[in-house]
Coordinates of N, CA and C and ligand atoms in Angstrom, one line a residue:
X1 N 135.5 -28.0 82.5 CA 136.7 -28.0 82.9 C 137.3 -29.6 82.8
X2 N 138.5 -29.8 82.3 CA 139.1 -30.9 81.8 C 139.3 -31.7 83.1
X3 N 139.6 -33.3 82.5 CA 139.6 -34.1 84.1 C 140.8 -33.6 84.3
X4 N 142.1 -33.1 83.8 CA 143.3 -33.1 84.3 C 143.0 -31.9 85.3
X5 N 142.5 -30.6 85.0 CA 142.1 -29.6 85.8 C 141.5 -29.7 87.0
X6 N 140.5 -30.6 86.6 CA 139.2 -31.1 88.1 C 140.5 -31.9 88.9
X7 N 141.3 -32.8 88.5 CA 142.2 -33.7 89.5 C 143.0 -32.5 90.2
X8 N 143.5 -31.6 89.4 CA 144.6 -30.7 89.9 C 143.6 -29.9 91.1
X9 N 142.6 -29.2 90.8 CA 141.6 -28.4 91.9 C 141.7 -29.5 93.0
X10 N 140.9 -30.6 92.8 CA 141.3 -31.4 94.3 C 142.2 -31.9 94.4
X11 N 143.4 -31.7 94.2 CA 144.6 -32.0 94.7 C 144.9 -30.8 95.7
X12 N 144.6 -29.4 95.2 CA 144.8 -28.4 95.9 C 144.2 -28.2 97.0
X13 N 142.7 -28.7 96.8 CA 142.3 -28.8 98.0 C 142.3 -29.8 99.2
X14 N 142.9 -30.7 98.6 CA 143.4 -31.7 99.7 C 144.6 -31.0 100.7
X15 N 145.7 -30.6 99.8 CA 146.7 -30.4 100.3 C 146.3 -28.8 101.4
X16 N 145.7 -28.3 100.9 CA 145.1 -27.0 101.6 C 144.5 -27.4 103.1
X17 N 143.7 -28.2 102.8 CA 143.0 -28.8 103.9 C 144.1 -29.5 105.1
X18 N 145.1 -29.9 104.5 CA 146.1 -30.8 105.4 C 146.9 -29.2 105.9
X19 N 147.2 -28.6 105.4 CA 147.8 -27.3 105.9 C 147.1 -26.2 106.8
X20 N 145.9 -26.5 106.6 CA 145.0 -25.5 107.5 C 144.9 -26.3 108.9
X21 N 144.5 -27.5 108.7 CA 145.2 -28.7 109.8 C 145.9 -28.2 110.6
X22 N 146.7 -28.4 109.7 CA 148.5 -28.3 110.8 C 148.7 -26.5 111.4
X23 N 148.2 -25.5 110.5 CA 148.2 -24.0 111.4 C 147.2 -24.3 112.3
X24 N 145.7 -24.9 112.6 CA 145.0 -24.7 113.6 C 145.6 -25.7 114.8
X25 N 146.0 -26.8 114.8 CA 146.5 -27.4 115.9 C 147.8 -26.6 116.2
X26 N 148.3 -25.7 115.5 CA 149.6 -25.2 116.1 C 149.0 -24.1 116.6
X27 N 148.1 -23.4 116.4 CA 147.6 -22.4 117.0 C 146.7 -22.8 118.1
X28 N 146.4 -24.0 118.2 CA 145.6 -24.7 119.4 C 147.0 -24.6 120.6
X29 N 147.8 -25.1 120.0 CA 149.1 -25.5 121.1 C 149.3 -24.4 121.8
X30 N 149.4 -23.1 120.9 CA 150.0 -21.8 121.2 C 149.2 -21.0 121.9
X31 N 147.7 -21.5 122.3 CA 146.9 -20.5 122.9 C 146.5 -19.8 122.0
X32 N 146.5 -19.5 120.9 CA 146.4 -18.4 120.0 C 145.1 -18.6 119.2
X33 N 144.3 -17.6 118.9 CA 143.2 -17.9 117.9 C 143.7 -18.0 116.5
X34 N 142.9 -18.8 115.6 CA 143.2 -19.0 114.4 C 143.2 -17.8 113.4
X35 N 142.5 -16.7 113.8 CA 142.3 -15.5 112.9 C 143.9 -14.6 113.2
X36 N 144.7 -15.0 114.0 CA 145.7 -14.4 114.2 C 147.1 -14.8 113.5
X37 N 146.5 -15.7 112.6 CA 147.8 -16.3 111.7 C 146.9 -16.1 110.4
X38 N 148.2 -15.8 109.2 CA 147.7 -15.7 107.8 C 148.4 -16.1 107.2
X39 N 147.7 -17.2 106.2 CA 148.4 -18.0 105.5 C 148.7 -17.1 104.1
X40 N 149.9 -17.5 103.7 CA 150.5 -16.4 102.5 C 150.8 -17.7 101.6
X41 N 150.5 -17.8 100.6 CA 150.7 -19.5 99.7 C 151.7 -18.8 98.5
X42 N 153.0 -19.4 98.6 CA 154.1 -19.0 98.0 C 153.6 -19.9 96.5
X43 N 153.5 -19.2 95.4 CA 152.8 -20.2 93.9 C 153.9 -20.2 93.3
X44 N 155.4 -19.9 93.6 CA 156.5 -19.7 92.6 C 156.7 -21.1 92.0
X45 N 156.7 -21.3 90.3 CA 156.9 -22.3 89.6 C 155.6 -22.7 89.2
X46 N 154.5 -22.1 89.9 CA 153.3 -23.1 89.7 C 152.5 -21.6 88.5
X47 N 151.5 -21.9 87.8 CA 150.6 -21.5 87.0 C 149.5 -20.5 87.5
X48 N 149.1 -19.4 86.8 CA 148.3 -19.0 87.4 C 146.9 -19.6 87.9
X49 N 146.7 -20.7 87.0 CA 145.4 -21.6 87.4 C 145.7 -21.6 88.7
X50 N 146.4 -22.2 89.1 CA 146.3 -22.6 90.6 C 146.2 -21.4 91.5
X51 N 146.6 -20.5 91.3 CA 146.3 -19.2 91.7 C 144.7 -19.1 92.0
X52 N 144.1 -19.3 90.6 CA 142.9 -19.2 90.4 C 142.1 -20.2 91.5
X53 N 142.5 -21.3 91.2 CA 141.5 -22.3 92.0 C 141.9 -21.9 93.7
X54 N 143.1 -21.4 94.3 CA 143.0 -21.3 95.6 C 142.3 -20.1 96.3
X55 N 142.1 -19.2 95.2 CA 141.3 -18.0 95.1 C 139.9 -18.4 95.6
X56 N 139.4 -19.3 94.6 CA 137.9 -19.9 94.8 C 137.9 -20.4 95.7
X57 N 138.9 -21.2 97.0 CA 138.6 -21.6 97.6 C 138.8 -20.8 99.2
X58 N 139.0 -19.2 98.7 CA 138.9 -18.2 100.0 C 140.3 -17.4 100.1
X59 N 141.3 -18.0 99.4 CA 142.8 -17.7 99.8 C 142.6 -16.1 98.8
X60 N 143.7 -15.3 99.8 CA 143.7 -14.0 99.2 C 145.1 -13.6 99.1
X61 N 145.9 -14.3 99.7 CA 147.3 -13.9 100.3 C 148.1 -14.5 99.5
X62 N 148.7 -14.1 98.6 CA 150.2 -14.9 97.4 C 151.0 -14.2 97.7
X63 N 152.2 -15.2 97.5 CA 153.6 -14.3 97.3 C 154.2 -14.9 95.9
X64 N 155.4 -14.0 95.9 CA 156.3 -14.7 94.5 C 157.6 -14.5 95.2
X65 N 158.5 -15.0 94.4 CA 160.1 -14.5 94.7 C 160.8 -13.9 93.5
X66 N 160.3 -14.1 92.4 CA 160.9 -13.2 91.3 C 159.7 -12.8 90.3
X67 N 160.6 -11.4 90.1 CA 159.8 -10.3 89.3 C 159.4 -11.0 87.8
X68 N 160.0 -11.8 87.6 CA 160.3 -12.0 86.1 C 158.9 -12.9 86.0
X69 N 158.6 -14.0 87.0 CA 157.5 -14.7 87.3 C 156.0 -14.1 87.7
X70 N 156.6 -13.2 88.6 CA 155.2 -12.7 89.5 C 154.8 -11.7 88.6
X71 N 155.3 -10.8 88.0 CA 154.8 -9.7 87.3 C 153.4 -10.4 86.0
X72 N 153.9 -11.1 85.1 CA 153.0 -12.1 84.1 C 151.7 -12.5 85.0
X73 N 152.0 -13.4 86.2 CA 151.1 -14.0 87.2 C 149.9 -13.3 87.7
X74 N 150.4 -11.7 88.1 CA 149.6 -11.3 88.9 C 148.7 -10.2 87.7
X75 N 149.4 -10.2 86.9 CA 148.5 -9.6 85.8 C 147.6 -10.5 85.1
X76 N 147.8 -11.6 85.1 CA 147.0 -12.9 84.7 C 145.7 -12.9 85.8
X77 N 145.8 -12.6 87.1 CA 145.3 -12.8 88.2 C 144.4 -11.3 88.6
X78 N 144.6 -10.4 87.7 CA 144.2 -8.8 87.8 C 142.7 -9.0 88.3
X79 N 141.9 -9.9 87.9 CA 140.5 -9.6 88.0 C 139.9 -10.0 89.4
X80 N 141.1 -10.6 90.1 CA 140.6 -11.5 91.7 C 141.3 -10.5 92.5
X81 N 140.6 -10.2 93.8 CA 140.6 -9.4 94.9 C 142.0 -10.0 95.8
X82 N 143.2 -10.1 95.1 CA 144.3 -10.4 95.6 C 145.3 -9.6 96.2
X83 N 146.1 -9.8 97.2 CA 147.2 -9.4 97.4 C 148.1 -9.8 97.5
X84 N 149.3 -9.6 96.4 CA 150.6 -9.9 96.3 C 151.9 -9.5 97.4
X85 N 152.4 -10.6 97.7 CA 153.5 -10.5 98.4 C 155.0 -11.0 97.7
X86 N 155.9 -10.0 97.8 CA 157.3 -10.1 97.1 C 158.0 -10.5 98.3
X87 N 158.7 -12.0 98.2 CA 159.1 -12.4 99.2 C 160.8 -12.9 98.7
X88 N 161.1 -12.6 97.6 CA 162.3 -12.9 97.3 C 163.3 -11.4 97.0
X89 N 164.7 -12.0 97.0 CA 165.7 -11.0 96.8 C 165.2 -9.8 95.8
X90 N 165.4 -8.4 96.2 CA 165.0 -7.8 95.4 C 166.2 -6.7 94.7
X91 N 166.4 -6.9 93.6 CA 167.2 -6.1 93.1 C 166.6 -4.3 92.7
X92 N 167.5 -3.5 92.9 CA 166.7 -2.3 92.5 C 166.0 -1.8 91.4
X93 N 166.8 -2.8 90.2 CA 166.2 -2.2 88.8 C 164.8 -3.1 88.9
X94 N 164.5 -3.8 89.7 CA 163.4 -4.5 89.7 C 162.0 -3.9 90.2
X95 N 162.3 -3.0 90.7 CA 161.6 -2.5 92.2 C 160.4 -1.9 91.1
X96 N 160.6 -1.1 90.2 CA 159.5 -0.3 89.4 C 158.3 -1.3 88.7
X97 N 158.7 -2.5 88.6 CA 157.9 -3.5 88.1 C 157.0 -3.9 89.2
X98 N 158.0 -4.3 90.4 CA 157.0 -4.9 91.7 C 156.1 -4.2 92.2
X99 N 156.6 -2.9 92.2 CA 155.3 -1.9 92.8 C 153.9 -1.9 92.2
X100 N 154.2 -2.3 91.0 CA 152.9 -2.4 90.4 C 151.8 -3.5 91.0
X101 N 152.4 -4.6 91.2 CA 151.4 -5.4 91.8 C 151.9 -6.0 93.0
X102 N 152.8 -5.4 93.8 CA 153.0 -6.1 95.4 C 152.7 -5.0 96.2
X103 N 151.8 -5.7 97.2 CA 151.3 -5.0 98.4 C 152.5 -4.9 99.2
X104 N 152.8 -5.9 99.6 CA 154.0 -6.4 100.6 C 155.4 -6.8 99.9
X105 N 156.0 -5.9 100.6 CA 157.5 -6.5 100.2 C 158.1 -7.0 101.5
X106 N 158.6 -8.2 101.6 CA 159.1 -9.1 102.8 C 160.6 -9.0 102.7
X107 N 161.2 -8.5 101.6 CA 162.6 -8.7 101.4 C 163.4 -7.5 101.7
X108 N 163.1 -6.4 102.5 CA 163.8 -5.2 102.5 C 165.1 -5.3 103.3
X109 N 165.9 -5.0 103.1 CA 167.6 -5.6 103.4 C 168.3 -4.7 103.5
X110 N 168.1 -3.3 102.6 CA 169.3 -2.4 102.8 C 168.8 -0.9 102.7
X111 N 169.4 0.1 102.8 CA 169.1 1.6 102.6 C 168.7 1.9 101.0
X112 N 169.4 0.9 100.3 CA 169.5 1.6 98.8 C 167.9 1.1 98.3
X113 N 167.5 0.1 98.6 CA 166.4 -0.6 98.3 C 165.4 0.3 99.1
X114 N 165.6 0.9 100.0 CA 163.8 1.7 100.8 C 164.0 2.7 100.0
X115 N 165.3 3.5 99.5 CA 165.1 4.7 98.4 C 164.6 4.0 97.4
X116 N 165.2 3.2 96.8 CA 164.4 2.9 95.4 C 162.8 2.8 95.2
X117 N 162.6 1.7 96.5 CA 161.4 1.4 96.7 C 159.9 3.1 96.6
X118 N 160.7 3.7 97.8 CA 160.0 5.0 97.8 C 159.6 5.5 96.6
X119 N 160.8 5.9 96.1 CA 160.6 6.8 94.9 C 159.9 6.0 93.8
X120 N 159.9 4.8 93.5 CA 159.1 4.1 92.8 C 157.3 4.4 92.7
X121 N 157.1 4.2 94.5 CA 155.7 4.4 95.1 C 155.2 5.8 94.4
X122 N 156.3 6.8 94.8 CA 155.9 8.0 94.9 C 155.4 8.2 93.4
X123 N 156.4 7.8 92.5 CA 156.3 8.2 91.0 C 155.2 7.4 90.5
X124 N 154.9 6.1 90.9 CA 153.6 5.8 90.1 C 152.1 6.1 90.8
X125 N 152.1 6.4 92.3 CA 151.2 7.4 92.6 C 150.2 6.4 93.5
X126 N 150.7 5.3 93.8 CA 149.5 4.0 94.2 C 149.6 4.6 95.6
X127 N 148.9 3.6 96.4 CA 148.8 3.4 97.9 C 150.1 2.8 98.3
X128 N 150.1 3.1 99.9 CA 151.4 2.6 100.3 C 151.9 1.1 100.3
X129 N 153.1 0.9 100.0 CA 153.7 -0.4 100.2 C 154.1 -0.5 101.3
X130 N 153.8 -1.8 102.0 CA 154.0 -2.6 103.1 C 155.3 -3.0 103.3
X131 N 156.1 -2.9 104.0 CA 157.6 -3.4 104.2 C 158.2 -4.1 105.2
X132 N 158.2 -5.2 105.2 CA 158.9 -6.3 106.1 C 160.4 -6.0 106.0
X133 N 161.3 -5.6 107.3 CA 162.7 -5.8 107.2 C 163.1 -7.3 107.1
X134 N 163.8 -7.6 106.2 CA 164.1 -9.1 106.1 C 165.4 -9.6 107.4
X135 N 165.0 -10.5 108.3 CA 166.3 -10.2 109.1 C 167.2 -11.6 108.8
X136 N 168.3 -11.3 108.8 CA 169.3 -12.9 108.2 C 169.9 -13.2 109.6
X137 N 169.3 -14.2 110.6 CA 170.1 -14.7 111.8 C 171.0 -15.0 111.8
X138 N 171.4 -15.8 110.7 CA 172.9 -16.0 110.4 C 174.0 -15.3 110.3
X139 N 173.4 -14.0 110.4 CA 174.6 -12.7 110.3 C 174.4 -12.2 111.7
X140 N 173.9 -12.5 112.6 CA 173.9 -11.9 113.9 C 175.4 -12.0 114.3
X141 N 175.9 -10.5 114.9 CA 177.4 -10.4 115.3 C 178.0 -10.3 114.5
X142 N 177.8 -10.3 113.0 CA 178.7 -9.9 112.0 C 178.5 -8.4 111.8
X143 N 179.7 -7.7 111.5 CA 179.7 -6.5 110.8 C 178.9 -6.3 109.4
X144 N 178.3 -5.2 109.4 CA 177.6 -5.2 108.3 C 178.3 -5.4 106.8
X145 N 179.6 -4.8 106.5 CA 180.4 -4.9 105.7 C 181.1 -6.7 105.3
X146 N 180.8 -7.3 106.4 CA 181.2 -8.7 106.5 C 180.0 -9.3 106.1
X147 N 178.8 -9.2 106.5 CA 177.7 -9.4 105.9 C 177.1 -9.3 104.9
X148 N 177.3 -8.3 104.4 CA 177.7 -8.1 103.0 C 176.1 -8.2 102.4
X149 N 175.9 -8.4 101.0 CA 174.8 -8.8 100.9 C 174.9 -9.9 99.3
X150 N 175.9 -10.6 99.8 CA 176.3 -12.0 99.1 C 175.1 -13.3 99.6
X151 N 175.3 -14.1 98.9 CA 174.5 -15.2 99.3 C 173.0 -15.1 99.5
X152 N 172.0 -15.8 100.7 CA 170.9 -15.0 101.2 C 170.5 -13.8 101.4
X153 N 169.6 -13.2 101.2 CA 169.1 -11.9 101.9 C 169.2 -11.7 103.3
X154 N 168.7 -10.6 103.6 CA 168.6 -10.1 104.9 C 169.6 -9.1 105.5
X155 N 169.2 -8.9 106.4 CA 170.2 -7.8 107.3 C 170.6 -8.5 108.6
X156 N 171.7 -8.2 109.2 CA 172.1 -8.8 110.6 C 171.1 -8.1 111.3
X157 N 170.5 -8.6 112.7 CA 169.8 -8.3 113.7 C 170.3 -6.8 114.2
X158 N 171.5 -6.5 114.0 CA 171.9 -5.3 114.4 C 171.8 -4.2 113.5
X159 N 171.1 -4.4 112.4 CA 171.2 -3.7 111.3 C 169.5 -3.2 111.0
X160 N 168.4 -3.8 111.8 CA 167.1 -3.8 112.0 C 166.7 -2.3 112.2
X161 N 167.0 -1.9 113.5 CA 166.5 -0.3 113.9 C 166.9 0.6 112.5
X162 N 168.1 0.6 112.0 CA 168.3 1.7 111.6 C 167.5 1.7 109.7
X163 N 167.1 0.4 109.4 CA 166.4 0.4 108.3 C 165.0 0.5 108.6
X164 N 164.6 0.0 109.5 CA 163.0 0.4 109.9 C 162.7 1.6 109.9
X165 N 163.8 2.6 110.6 CA 163.7 4.1 110.8 C 163.3 4.8 109.6
X166 N 164.5 4.2 108.6 CA 164.2 4.7 106.9 C 162.9 4.4 106.1
X167 N 162.4 3.0 106.6 CA 161.4 2.5 106.0 C 160.3 3.8 106.7
X168 N 160.3 3.8 108.2 CA 159.1 4.4 108.4 C 159.0 6.2 108.1
X169 N 159.9 6.8 107.7 CA 160.6 7.9 107.2 C 160.1 8.1 105.6
X170 N 160.0 6.7 104.8 CA 160.0 6.9 103.6 C 158.7 6.9 103.3
X171 N 158.6 8.3 102.2 CA 157.2 8.7 101.7 C 156.8 7.2 100.8
X172 N 155.3 7.0 101.2 CA 154.7 5.9 100.1 C 154.9 4.5 100.9
X173 N 155.4 4.1 102.1 CA 156.2 3.2 102.6 C 155.7 3.3 103.6
X174 N 154.9 1.6 104.3 CA 154.8 1.5 105.4 C 155.6 0.4 106.1
X175 N 155.9 0.7 107.5 CA 156.7 -0.2 108.0 C 156.0 -1.3 108.8
X176 N 155.9 -2.6 108.2 CA 154.8 -3.7 108.5 C 155.4 -4.6 109.7
X177 N 156.7 -4.4 109.6 CA 157.2 -5.8 110.6 C 158.5 -6.1 109.9
X178 N 158.7 -7.6 110.6 CA 160.0 -8.2 110.0 C 159.7 -9.7 109.4
X179 N 160.7 -10.2 108.6 CA 160.5 -11.4 107.9 C 161.8 -12.3 108.4
X180 N 161.5 -13.4 108.3 CA 162.8 -14.1 108.5 C 162.7 -16.0 107.8
X181 N 163.9 -16.2 107.4 CA 163.7 -17.8 107.0 C 164.9 -18.5 108.2
X182 N 164.1 -19.5 108.5 CA 165.3 -20.4 109.4 C 166.6 -20.6 108.6
X183 N 167.9 -20.1 109.4 CA 169.0 -20.4 109.0 C 169.4 -21.8 108.4
X184 N 170.2 -21.7 107.7 CA 170.8 -22.9 107.3 C 172.1 -23.1 107.7
X185 N 172.8 -22.1 108.6 CA 174.2 -22.0 108.7 C 174.0 -20.9 110.0
X186 N 175.5 -21.2 111.0 CA 175.2 -20.5 111.9 C 174.5 -21.0 113.4
X187 N 174.5 -20.1 114.3 CA 173.9 -20.9 115.3 C 172.6 -21.3 115.5
X188 N 171.7 -21.0 114.8 CA 170.7 -21.3 114.6 C 170.1 -22.2 113.8
X189 N 171.3 -22.9 112.8 CA 171.1 -24.1 111.8 C 170.3 -24.9 112.4
X190 N 169.2 -25.9 111.7 CA 168.6 -27.1 112.3 C 167.8 -26.7 113.5
X191 N 167.7 -25.5 114.0 CA 167.0 -24.9 115.0 C 165.8 -23.9 114.8
X192 N 164.9 -24.2 114.2 CA 163.6 -23.4 113.7 C 163.3 -22.8 114.9
X193 N 162.8 -23.6 116.0 CA 162.1 -23.1 117.1 C 163.0 -21.8 117.7
X194 N 164.1 -22.1 117.5 CA 165.2 -21.0 118.3 C 165.0 -19.7 117.4
X195 N 165.0 -20.1 116.6 CA 165.4 -19.1 115.5 C 164.0 -18.2 115.6
X196 N 162.9 -18.6 115.4 CA 161.9 -17.7 115.5 C 161.1 -17.3 116.8
X197 N 161.8 -17.8 118.2 CA 161.9 -17.3 119.5 C 162.5 -16.0 119.2
X198 N 163.9 -15.8 118.3 CA 164.8 -14.8 118.3 C 164.0 -13.8 117.6
X199 N 163.2 -13.9 116.6 CA 162.7 -13.0 115.6 C 161.6 -12.4 116.6
X200 N 160.8 -13.3 117.5 CA 160.0 -12.8 118.2 C 160.7 -11.8 119.0
X201 N 161.6 -11.9 119.8 CA 162.3 -11.1 120.9 C 162.7 -9.6 120.0
X202 N 163.3 -9.7 118.5 CA 163.6 -8.8 117.8 C 162.4 -8.0 117.7
X203 N 161.4 -8.4 117.0 CA 159.9 -8.1 117.1 C 159.4 -7.3 118.1
X204 N 159.6 -7.6 119.1 CA 159.4 -6.9 120.4 C 160.0 -5.7 120.5
X205 N 161.5 -5.3 120.4 CA 162.2 -4.5 120.5 C 161.8 -3.4 119.4
X206 N 161.5 -3.7 118.1 CA 161.0 -3.0 117.0 C 159.9 -2.1 117.6
X207 N 159.0 -3.1 118.2 CA 157.3 -3.0 118.4 C 157.6 -1.4 119.2
X208 N 158.4 -1.5 120.2 CA 159.0 -0.3 121.2 C 159.0 1.1 120.6
X209 N 160.0 0.7 119.4 CA 159.9 2.2 118.5 C 159.0 2.6 117.5
X210 N 158.5 1.1 117.1 CA 157.4 1.4 115.9 C 156.2 0.2 116.1
X211 N 155.6 0.9 117.1 CA 154.1 -0.3 117.3 C 153.1 -0.6 116.5
X212 N 153.1 -0.3 115.4 CA 152.2 -0.6 114.4 C 152.9 -1.5 113.7
X213 N 154.2 -1.9 113.9 CA 154.8 -2.8 112.9 C 154.8 -3.8 113.5
X214 N 154.1 -4.7 113.4 CA 153.7 -5.8 114.0 C 153.7 -7.0 113.1
X215 N 153.9 -7.4 112.1 CA 153.9 -8.4 111.2 C 155.1 -9.3 111.8
X216 N 155.1 -10.4 111.9 CA 156.3 -11.2 111.9 C 155.9 -12.5 110.8
X217 N 156.6 -12.3 109.4 CA 156.5 -13.6 108.5 C 157.6 -14.5 108.8
X218 N 157.3 -15.6 109.2 CA 158.1 -16.5 109.5 C 157.4 -18.0 109.3
X219 N 158.2 -19.1 108.8 CA 157.6 -20.1 109.0 C 157.2 -20.8 107.5
X220 N 157.6 -21.7 107.0 CA 157.4 -22.2 105.8 C 156.7 -23.7 105.7
X221 N 156.7 -24.4 104.8 CA 156.3 -25.8 104.7 C 156.6 -26.5 105.7
X222 N 158.0 -26.3 105.9 CA 158.8 -27.3 106.8 C 158.6 -27.2 108.4
X223 N 158.3 -25.7 108.8 CA 158.5 -25.5 110.0 C 157.5 -24.4 110.6
X224 N 156.3 -24.5 109.7 CA 155.1 -23.5 110.2 C 154.6 -23.6 111.8
X225 N 154.7 -24.9 111.9 CA 154.5 -25.1 113.6 C 155.4 -24.0 114.2
X226 N 156.6 -24.3 114.3 CA 157.2 -23.9 115.0 C 157.2 -22.3 115.0
X227 N 156.8 -21.9 114.0 CA 156.9 -19.9 114.0 C 155.3 -19.9 114.5
X228 N 154.6 -20.6 114.6 CA 153.3 -20.0 114.6 C 153.4 -20.2 116.6
X229 N 154.1 -21.0 117.0 CA 154.3 -21.4 118.2 C 155.1 -20.3 118.8
X230 N 155.9 -19.8 118.2 CA 156.5 -18.6 118.6 C 156.0 -17.2 118.3
X231 N 155.0 -17.1 117.5 CA 154.4 -15.8 117.4 C 154.2 -15.1 116.0
X232 N 154.5 -16.2 115.1 CA 154.3 -15.4 113.8 C 152.9 -14.9 113.2
X233 N 153.1 -14.0 112.6 CA 151.9 -13.6 112.3 C 151.5 -14.0 111.0
X234 N 152.4 -14.4 110.0 CA 152.4 -14.7 108.6 C 152.9 -15.9 108.4
X235 N 152.7 -17.2 107.9 CA 153.8 -18.0 107.5 C 153.2 -18.1 105.9
X236 N 154.5 -18.6 105.4 CA 154.7 -18.5 103.9 C 154.9 -19.8 103.3
X237 N 153.9 -20.7 102.8 CA 153.6 -21.7 102.7 C 153.6 -22.0 101.1
X238 N 154.6 -22.8 100.7 CA 154.7 -23.1 99.0 C 154.3 -24.6 98.8
X239 N 155.1 -25.6 99.1 CA 155.0 -26.9 98.7 C 153.9 -27.8 99.3
X240 N 154.3 -27.6 100.4 CA 152.7 -28.3 101.3 C 151.3 -27.9 100.5
X241 N 151.4 -26.7 100.1 CA 150.0 -26.7 99.0 C 150.1 -26.9 97.9
X242 N 150.9 -26.5 97.1 CA 151.3 -26.8 95.6 C 151.6 -28.1 95.5
X243 N 152.7 -28.6 96.3 CA 153.7 -29.7 95.7 C 155.0 -29.3 95.5
X244 N 156.0 -30.4 95.5 CA 157.0 -30.1 95.5 C 157.6 -29.3 94.1
X245 N 158.2 -28.7 94.2 CA 158.5 -27.5 93.1 C 159.5 -28.7 92.1
X246 N 159.0 -28.6 90.6 CA 160.2 -29.2 90.0 C 161.6 -28.4 89.7
X247 N 161.8 -27.5 89.9 CA 162.7 -26.8 90.1 C 163.3 -26.1 91.3
X248 N 164.5 -25.6 91.4 CA 164.8 -24.8 92.6 C 164.2 -23.4 92.5
X249 N 163.7 -22.8 93.5 CA 163.2 -21.5 93.2 C 162.8 -21.2 94.8
Ligands
PLP301 C1 160.2 -20.3 98.3 C2 159.7 -19.4 99.6 C3 159.0 -20.1 100.6 C4 158.3 -21.4 100.7 O1 158.7 -22.5 100.9 P1 157.9 -24.1 100.6 O2 159.0 -24.6 101.7 O3 157.7 -24.2 99.4 O4 156.5 -23.8 101.9 C5 158.9 -19.2 101.8 N1 159.5 -18.2 101.7 C6 160.4 -17.6 100.9 C7 161.2 -16.3 101.1 C8 160.6 -18.6 99.7 O5 161.1 -18.4 98.7

């Protein structure tokens, strides 16, 4: 191993230990077992070698937000026992590629995408893809046409039930739960703890109809503690493990 690679591996180990410590401490504060929270590492903009190092530390859950980057990276790691999570806005013309490697899609936010995912999975003949409805809390109270699909992805809380029913009924898909990103605008801007409490409430009402849909994917590098305290089952952490990204993404 080159000195440069060894240095990077050590850096990842240090960063990961720090994130693990933060997760454990938040679990303690919340009175939750560490095993109730899964760390999903978001490797966007970082190379497959970093994924390989992290897999060597025992991590299995990895996420990407762009198919163009994710597809080759997942292929480069195909010999490892990993689960890939797709967490970015997903265009229907990318769906056939995404279902070749992704076991989880966190960004389901419209009916058109549900039918595209379902037919792609069925055609490929693979096992089910676990789908999370992405909730845009900043769109709360907006009519679906106003909310549209411009800007960041996600459906308004009012649209969750209809999408969830569609996923649950779709061949090849499993309704896994909800995903959210702390809003930058609207009533929850700058208030991630309140946002994550709200997603917890929406999750409870979802589970009245779909008891198995118990994943709550919330919390990133800046706010994973707030998410865990509010009940998140999956935190999506990029920069705190891999470093600040050189480009936007
Ligand atoms: C990049 C990204 C993350 C991770 O963000 P960090 O702030 O780097 O931890 C989480 N979720 C989504 C949807 C992302 O695109």
